[in-house]
PDB file of C-alpha atoms in Angstrom:
ATOM      1  CA  MET A 261      73.984 -11.268 130.992  1.00  0.00           C
ATOM      2  CA  ILE A 262      73.804 -10.879 127.230  1.00  0.00           C
ATOM      3  CA  LEU A 263      70.761 -10.479 125.031  1.00  0.00           C
ATOM      4  CA  TYR A 264      71.032 -10.636 121.250  1.00  0.00           C
ATOM      5  CA  VAL A 265      68.347  -9.105 119.049  1.00  0.00           C
ATOM      6  CA  GLU A 266      67.920  -8.974 115.279  1.00  0.00           C
ATOM      7  CA  THR A 267      65.979  -7.260 112.487  1.00  0.00           C
ATOM      8  CA  HIS A 268      62.555  -8.364 113.696  1.00  0.00           C
ATOM      9  CA  TRP A 269      63.160  -6.562 117.003  1.00  0.00           C
ATOM     10  CA  ILE A 270      63.483  -3.243 115.146  1.00  0.00           C
ATOM     11  CA  LEU A 271      60.296  -3.758 113.150  1.00  0.00           C
ATOM     12  CA  SER A 272      58.456  -5.062 116.215  1.00  0.00           C
ATOM     13  CA  CYS A 273      59.301  -1.903 118.149  1.00  0.00           C
ATOM     14  CA  VAL A 274      58.354   0.386 115.259  1.00  0.00           C
ATOM     15  CA  GLN A 275      54.995  -1.368 114.847  1.00  0.00           C
ATOM     16  CA  ALA A 276      54.381  -1.489 118.629  1.00  0.00           C
ATOM     17  CA  GLU A 277      53.991  -5.272 118.639  1.00  0.00           C
ATOM     18  CA  GLU A 278      55.634  -5.667 122.043  1.00  0.00           C
ATOM     19  CA  TRP A 279      55.916  -2.656 124.320  1.00  0.00           C
ATOM     20  CA  GLU A 280      58.651  -4.209 126.473  1.00  0.00           C
ATOM     21  CA  ALA A 281      60.905  -4.478 123.429  1.00  0.00           C
ATOM     22  CA  THR A 282      61.557  -0.729 123.360  1.00  0.00           C
ATOM     23  CA  ASP A 283      62.846  -0.858 126.960  1.00  0.00           C
ATOM     24  CA  LEU A 284      66.096  -2.290 125.626  1.00  0.00           C
ATOM     25  CA  LEU A 285      67.001   1.195 124.426  1.00  0.00           C
ATOM     26  CA  ARG A 286      67.130   2.388 128.041  1.00  0.00           C
ATOM     27  CA  LEU A 287      69.006  -0.191 130.100  1.00  0.00           C
ATOM     28  CA  ARG A 288      70.570   1.987 132.768  1.00  0.00           C
ATOM     29  CA  PRO A 289      70.172   1.801 135.697  1.00  0.00           C
ATOM     30  CA  ALA A 290      67.356  -0.761 135.952  1.00  0.00           C
ATOM     31  CA  HIS A 291      69.134  -3.380 133.842  1.00  0.00           C
ATOM     32  CA  ALA A 292      72.746  -2.418 134.453  1.00  0.00           C
ATOM     33  CA  ALA A 293      73.812  -6.076 134.451  1.00  0.00           C
ATOM     34  CA  LEU A 294      72.417  -6.624 130.955  1.00  0.00           C
ATOM     35  CA  SER A 295      74.213  -6.026 127.660  1.00  0.00           C
ATOM     36  CA  VAL A 296      72.186  -5.934 124.438  1.00  0.00           C
ATOM     37  CA  TYR A 297      73.799  -6.612 121.063  1.00  0.00           C
ATOM     38  CA  LEU A 298      72.450  -6.143 117.550  1.00  0.00           C
ATOM     39  CA  PRO A 299      74.290  -7.243 114.390  1.00  0.00           C
ATOM     40  CA  ALA A 300      75.006  -4.049 112.442  1.00  0.00           C
ATOM     41  CA  PHE A 301      73.781  -5.823 109.306  1.00  0.00           C
ATOM     42  CA  CYS A 302      70.267  -5.735 110.779  1.00  0.00           C
ATOM     43  CA  ILE A 303      70.077  -1.952 110.420  1.00  0.00           C
ATOM     44  CA  ALA A 304      70.432  -2.176 106.641  1.00  0.00           C
ATOM     45  CA  GLU A 305      68.145  -5.206 106.513  1.00  0.00           C
ATOM     46  CA  ALA A 306      65.440  -3.398 108.502  1.00  0.00           C
ATOM     47  CA  ILE A 307      65.639  -0.408 106.150  1.00  0.00           C
ATOM     48  CA  ALA A 308      65.172  -2.706 103.154  1.00  0.00           C
ATOM     49  CA  ARG A 309      62.256  -4.537 104.765  1.00  0.00           C
ATOM     50  CA  PHE A 310      60.533  -1.324 105.796  1.00  0.00           C
ATOM     51  CA  ARG A 311      60.862  -0.042 102.241  1.00  0.00           C
ATOM     52  CA  THR A 312      59.001  -3.197 101.160  1.00  0.00           C
ATOM     53  CA  ILE A 313      56.270  -2.499 103.736  1.00  0.00           C
ATOM     54  CA  GLU A 314      55.852   1.038 102.409  1.00  0.00           C
ATOM     55  CA  ARG A 315      55.794  -0.159  98.800  1.00  0.00           C
ATOM     56  CA  SER A 316      53.201  -2.834  99.577  1.00  0.00           C
ATOM     57  CA  ALA A 317      50.964  -0.333 101.362  1.00  0.00           C
ATOM     58  CA  ASN A 318      51.190   2.140  98.502  1.00  0.00           C
ATOM     59  CA  GLU A 319      50.420  -0.560  95.940  1.00  0.00           C
ATOM     60  CA  PHE A 320      47.385  -1.666  97.955  1.00  0.00           C
ATOM     61  CA  ARG A 321      46.164   1.938  98.083  1.00  0.00           C
ATOM     62  CA  ASP A 322      46.611   2.526  94.344  1.00  0.00           C
ATOM     63  CA  GLN A 323      45.684  -0.891  92.961  1.00  0.00           C
ATOM     64  CA  GLN A 324      42.879  -1.826  95.345  1.00  0.00           C
ATOM     65  CA  LEU A 325      41.380   1.113  97.246  1.00  0.00           C
ATOM     66  CA  LYS A 326      41.671   3.805  94.570  1.00  0.00           C
ATOM     67  CA  LYS A 327      40.747   1.401  91.781  1.00  0.00           C
ATOM     68  CA  ARG A 328      37.662   0.248  93.664  1.00  0.00           C
ATOM     69  CA  ARG A 329      36.647   3.855  94.329  1.00  0.00           C
ATOM     70  CA  HIS A 330      36.961   4.592  90.607  1.00  0.00           C
ATOM     71  CA  ASP A 331      34.912   1.534  89.648  1.00  0.00           C
ATOM     72  CA  VAL A 332      32.064   2.435  92.015  1.00  0.00           C
ATOM     73  CA  ARG A 333      31.742   6.107  91.006  1.00  0.00           C
ATOM     74  CA  SER A 334      29.353   5.308  88.121  1.00  0.00           C
ATOM     75  CA  ILE A 335      26.887   3.503  90.413  1.00  0.00           C
ATOM     76  CA  GLN A 336      24.103   5.816  91.534  1.00  0.00           C
ATOM     77  CA  HIS A 337      22.730   3.847  94.482  1.00  0.00           C
ATOM     78  CA  GLY A 338      23.063   5.337  97.946  1.00  0.00           C
ATOM     79  CA  GLU A 339      25.067   2.344  99.074  1.00  0.00           C
ATOM     80  CA  ALA A 340      27.652   3.138  96.408  1.00  0.00           C
ATOM     81  CA  LYS A 341      28.039   6.680  97.716  1.00  0.00           C
ATOM     82  CA  ARG A 342      28.560   5.365 101.219  1.00  0.00           C
ATOM     83  CA  LEU A 343      31.133   2.893  99.911  1.00  0.00           C
ATOM     84  CA  ILE A 344      32.985   5.670  98.104  1.00  0.00           C
ATOM     85  CA  ALA A 345      33.082   7.705 101.317  1.00  0.00           C
ATOM     86  CA  ALA A 346      34.385   4.672 103.210  1.00  0.00           C
ATOM     87  CA  LEU A 347      37.054   4.044 100.583  1.00  0.00           C
ATOM     88  CA  GLU A 348      38.165   7.675 100.669  1.00  0.00           C
ATOM     89  CA  ASN A 349      38.409   7.432 104.440  1.00  0.00           C
ATOM     90  CA  ALA A 350      40.395   4.179 104.132  1.00  0.00           C
ATOM     91  CA  ILE A 351      42.818   5.848 101.711  1.00  0.00           C
ATOM     92  CA  GLU A 352      43.350   8.731 104.144  1.00  0.00           C
ATOM     93  CA  GLU A 353      43.832   6.365 107.087  1.00  0.00           C
ATOM     94  CA  GLN A 354      46.270   4.237 105.087  1.00  0.00           C
ATOM     95  CA  ASP A 355      48.343   7.295 104.197  1.00  0.00           C
ATOM     96  CA  ARG A 356      48.245   8.468 107.797  1.00  0.00           C
ATOM     97  CA  LEU A 357      49.398   5.062 109.075  1.00  0.00           C
ATOM     98  CA  ILE A 358      52.324   4.912 106.646  1.00  0.00           C
ATOM     99  CA  GLY A 359      53.297   8.445 107.610  1.00  0.00           C
ATOM    100  CA  VAL A 360      53.284   7.565 111.307  1.00  0.00           C
ATOM    101  CA  LEU A 361      55.224   4.342 110.772  1.00  0.00           C
ATOM    102  CA  SER A 362      57.802   6.127 108.605  1.00  0.00           C
ATOM    103  CA  TYR A 363      58.340   8.696 111.348  1.00  0.00           C
ATOM    104  CA  GLU A 364      58.555   5.990 114.025  1.00  0.00           C
ATOM    105  CA  PHE A 365      61.026   3.986 111.945  1.00  0.00           C
ATOM    106  CA  ASP A 366      63.381   6.920 111.366  1.00  0.00           C
ATOM    107  CA  HIS A 367      63.142   7.930 115.023  1.00  0.00           C
ATOM    108  CA  PHE A 368      63.824   4.385 116.237  1.00  0.00           C
ATOM    109  CA  ILE A 369      66.886   3.917 114.018  1.00  0.00           C
ATOM    110  CA  GLU A 370      68.316   7.152 115.435  1.00  0.00           C
ATOM    111  CA  ALA A 371      67.443   6.000 118.954  1.00  0.00           C
ATOM    112  CA  ILE A 372      69.397   2.774 118.490  1.00  0.00           C
ATOM    113  CA  PHE A 373      72.604   4.698 117.858  1.00  0.00           C
ATOM    114  CA  ALA A 374      71.980   6.872 120.915  1.00  0.00           C
ATOM    115  CA  SER A 375      71.116   3.922 123.168  1.00  0.00           C
ATOM    116  CA  ASP A 376      72.918   1.272 125.190  1.00  0.00           C
ATOM    117  CA  VAL A 377      72.391  -1.273 122.408  1.00  0.00           C
ATOM    118  CA  ALA A 378      75.785  -2.230 120.938  1.00  0.00           C
ATOM    119  CA  LEU A 379      76.152  -2.931 117.228  1.00  0.00           C
ATOM    120  CA  ILE A 380      78.224  -5.946 116.182  1.00  0.00           C
ATOM    121  CA  PRO A 381      80.071  -5.318 112.908  1.00  0.00           C
ATOM    122  CA  GLU A 382      80.519  -8.138 110.429  1.00  0.00           C
ATOM    123  CA  ASN A 383      84.004  -9.582 110.148  1.00  0.00           C
ATOM    124  CA  HIS A 384      85.714 -12.201 108.021  1.00  0.00           C
ATOM    125  CA  ASP A 385      85.089 -15.044 110.471  1.00  0.00           C
ATOM    126  CA  ALA A 386      81.379 -14.213 110.760  1.00  0.00           C
ATOM    127  CA  VAL A 387      80.906 -13.972 106.998  1.00  0.00           C
ATOM    128  CA  LYS A 388      82.822 -17.198 106.432  1.00  0.00           C
ATOM    129  CA  ARG A 389      80.677 -18.951 109.028  1.00  0.00           C
ATOM    130  CA  ALA A 390      77.556 -17.481 107.416  1.00  0.00           C
ATOM    131  CA  HIS A 391      78.509 -18.914 104.033  1.00  0.00           C
ATOM    132  CA  GLY A 392      78.769 -22.299 105.694  1.00  0.00           C
ATOM    133  CA  TYR A 393      75.308 -21.879 107.216  1.00  0.00           C
ATOM    134  CA  VAL A 394      73.815 -21.111 103.800  1.00  0.00           C
ATOM    135  CA  ARG A 395      74.927 -24.528 102.644  1.00  0.00           C
ATOM    136  CA  SER A 396      74.704 -26.655 105.783  1.00  0.00           C
ATOM    137  CA  LEU A 397      71.527 -25.168 107.316  1.00  0.00           C
ATOM    138  CA  ASP A 398      69.796 -24.157 104.081  1.00  0.00           C
ATOM    139  CA  MET A 399      69.487 -20.523 105.213  1.00  0.00           C
ATOM    140  CA  SER A 400      69.124 -17.306 103.268  1.00  0.00           C
ATOM    141  CA  ARG A 401      72.291 -15.220 103.115  1.00  0.00           C
ATOM    142  CA  GLY A 402      70.761 -12.486 105.254  1.00  0.00           C
ATOM    143  CA  ASP A 403      69.676 -14.806 108.069  1.00  0.00           C
ATOM    144  CA  ALA A 404      73.002 -16.631 107.860  1.00  0.00           C
ATOM    145  CA  ILE A 405      74.944 -13.384 108.338  1.00  0.00           C
ATOM    146  CA  VAL A 406      72.833 -12.538 111.387  1.00  0.00           C
ATOM    147  CA  LEU A 407      73.391 -16.007 112.843  1.00  0.00           C
ATOM    148  CA  GLY A 408      77.089 -16.092 112.000  1.00  0.00           C
ATOM    149  CA  THR A 409      77.693 -12.648 113.506  1.00  0.00           C
ATOM    150  CA  ILE A 410      75.960 -13.569 116.763  1.00  0.00           C
ATOM    151  CA  VAL A 411      77.673 -16.945 117.105  1.00  0.00           C
ATOM    152  CA  GLU A 412      81.126 -15.493 116.433  1.00  0.00           C
ATOM    153  CA  HIS A 413      80.532 -12.691 118.922  1.00  0.00           C
ATOM    154  CA  ALA A 414      79.142 -15.025 121.608  1.00  0.00           C
ATOM    155  CA  ALA A 415      82.194 -17.291 121.309  1.00  0.00           C
ATOM    156  CA  ARG A 416      84.365 -14.417 122.540  1.00  0.00           C
ATOM    157  CA  GLN A 417      82.203 -13.598 125.578  1.00  0.00           C
ATOM    158  CA  SER A 418      82.799 -15.039 129.036  1.00  0.00           C
ATOM    159  CA  GLU A 419      79.268 -14.309 130.275  1.00  0.00           C
ATOM    160  CA  PRO A 420      77.553 -17.706 130.753  1.00  0.00           C
ATOM    161  CA  ARG A 421      73.981 -16.423 130.380  1.00  0.00           C
ATOM    162  CA  LYS A 422      73.134 -15.516 126.811  1.00  0.00           C
ATOM    163  CA  ALA A 423      69.731 -15.201 125.156  1.00  0.00           C
ATOM    164  CA  PHE A 424      68.496 -14.401 121.670  1.00  0.00           C
ATOM    165  CA  VAL A 425      65.136 -12.856 120.757  1.00  0.00           C
ATOM    166  CA  SER A 426      63.416 -13.149 117.399  1.00  0.00           C
ATOM    167  CA  GLY A 427      59.754 -13.022 116.531  1.00  0.00           C
ATOM    168  CA  ASN A 428      60.705 -14.550 113.183  1.00  0.00           C
ATOM    169  CA  SER A 429      59.509 -18.075 113.964  1.00  0.00           C
ATOM    170  CA  LYS A 430      59.958 -19.230 110.370  1.00  0.00           C
ATOM    171  CA  ASP A 431      63.731 -18.699 110.338  1.00  0.00           C
ATOM    172  CA  PHE A 432      64.682 -18.585 114.041  1.00  0.00           C
ATOM    173  CA  GLY A 433      61.851 -20.445 115.766  1.00  0.00           C
ATOM    174  CA  PRO A 434      62.366 -23.267 118.302  1.00  0.00           C
ATOM    175  CA  ARG A 435      62.365 -26.062 115.708  1.00  0.00           C
ATOM    176  CA  THR A 436      64.656 -24.396 113.201  1.00  0.00           C
ATOM    177  CA  ALA A 437      68.248 -25.282 112.412  1.00  0.00           C
ATOM    178  CA  ALA A 438      69.263 -21.749 113.381  1.00  0.00           C
ATOM    179  CA  CYS A 439      67.794 -22.136 116.863  1.00  0.00           C
ATOM    180  CA  ARG A 440      69.574 -25.463 117.337  1.00  0.00           C
ATOM    181  CA  GLU A 441      72.849 -23.852 116.302  1.00  0.00           C
ATOM    182  CA  LEU A 442      72.352 -21.042 118.826  1.00  0.00           C
ATOM    183  CA  GLU A 443      71.502 -23.477 121.603  1.00  0.00           C
ATOM    184  CA  GLY A 444      74.595 -25.503 120.701  1.00  0.00           C
ATOM    185  CA  GLN A 445      76.596 -22.345 121.367  1.00  0.00           C
ATOM    186  CA  GLY A 446      74.928 -21.820 124.755  1.00  0.00           C
ATOM    187  CA  ILE A 447      72.448 -19.179 123.564  1.00  0.00           C
ATOM    188  CA  ARG A 448      68.818 -19.649 124.633  1.00  0.00           C
ATOM    189  CA  GLY A 449      66.220 -18.597 122.050  1.00  0.00           C
ATOM    190  CA  PHE A 450      62.984 -16.690 122.738  1.00  0.00           C
ATOM    191  CA  SER A 451      60.256 -15.094 120.647  1.00  0.00           C
ATOM    192  CA  ARG A 452      59.524 -12.227 123.062  1.00  0.00           C
ATOM    193  CA  VAL A 453      61.762  -9.781 124.876  1.00  0.00           C
ATOM    194  CA  SER A 454      59.761 -10.113 128.089  1.00  0.00           C
ATOM    195  CA  ASP A 455      60.304 -13.885 128.163  1.00  0.00           C
ATOM    196  CA  ALA A 456      64.026 -13.535 127.496  1.00  0.00           C
ATOM    197  CA  LEU A 457      64.442 -10.954 130.252  1.00  0.00           C
ATOM    198  CA  GLY A 458      62.469 -13.135 132.654  1.00  0.00           C
ATOM    199  CA  TRP A 459      64.779 -16.073 131.939  1.00  0.00           C
ATOM    200  CA  LEU A 460      67.961 -14.011 132.189  1.00  0.00           C
ATOM    201  CA  PHE A 461      67.071 -12.293 135.454  1.00  0.00           C
ATOM    202  CA  LYS A 462      65.953 -15.556 137.036  1.00  0.00           C
ATOM    203  CA  GLY A 463      69.458 -16.852 136.640  1.00  0.00           C
ATOM    204  CA  GLY A 464      68.972 -18.647 133.341  1.00  0.00           C
ATOM    205  CA  GLU A 465      67.248 -21.632 134.909  1.00  0.00           C
TER     206      GLU A 465
END
């Protein structure tokens, strides 16, 4: 059995959106029959996306929370003082959250390399296929590389049961061109790891 994951799986695990998703780091011996693959490109993509998350959080802190605290300081009503205290607490909590997520992200990236998850490197065939997807499926280059890498890899595997997990419904959801392409290659798409594992271990019915 083969399970393909992508960038959203990394971010989902870091943000604790689906607890079962982290189990893929520890396959042996409970899931010895399962092989998990991640396009290597997704590591770099996840780093870039997490940098955007950090930047957005910092901008919200500086442009919204801190600015609002500054604006309210001149108001002498008791309610204003309580609001200032709440804003200061929100700033501290925001910084604490980003600190925790940054630690979790770094730790998870390291854990991937120490786990049973196998990275699929890009190759000429995958990149060439991806360029075709950009045009024919109207995909972004990043999503096309992920799709092309998985499809090229799956074509070389004899295992009949293959699944793909992505919580990114906009680009890989059930009604997308990417999902239809995966299904055309014999790869069943899911939005949650638990659902994909349930399907795989029930024999792919």
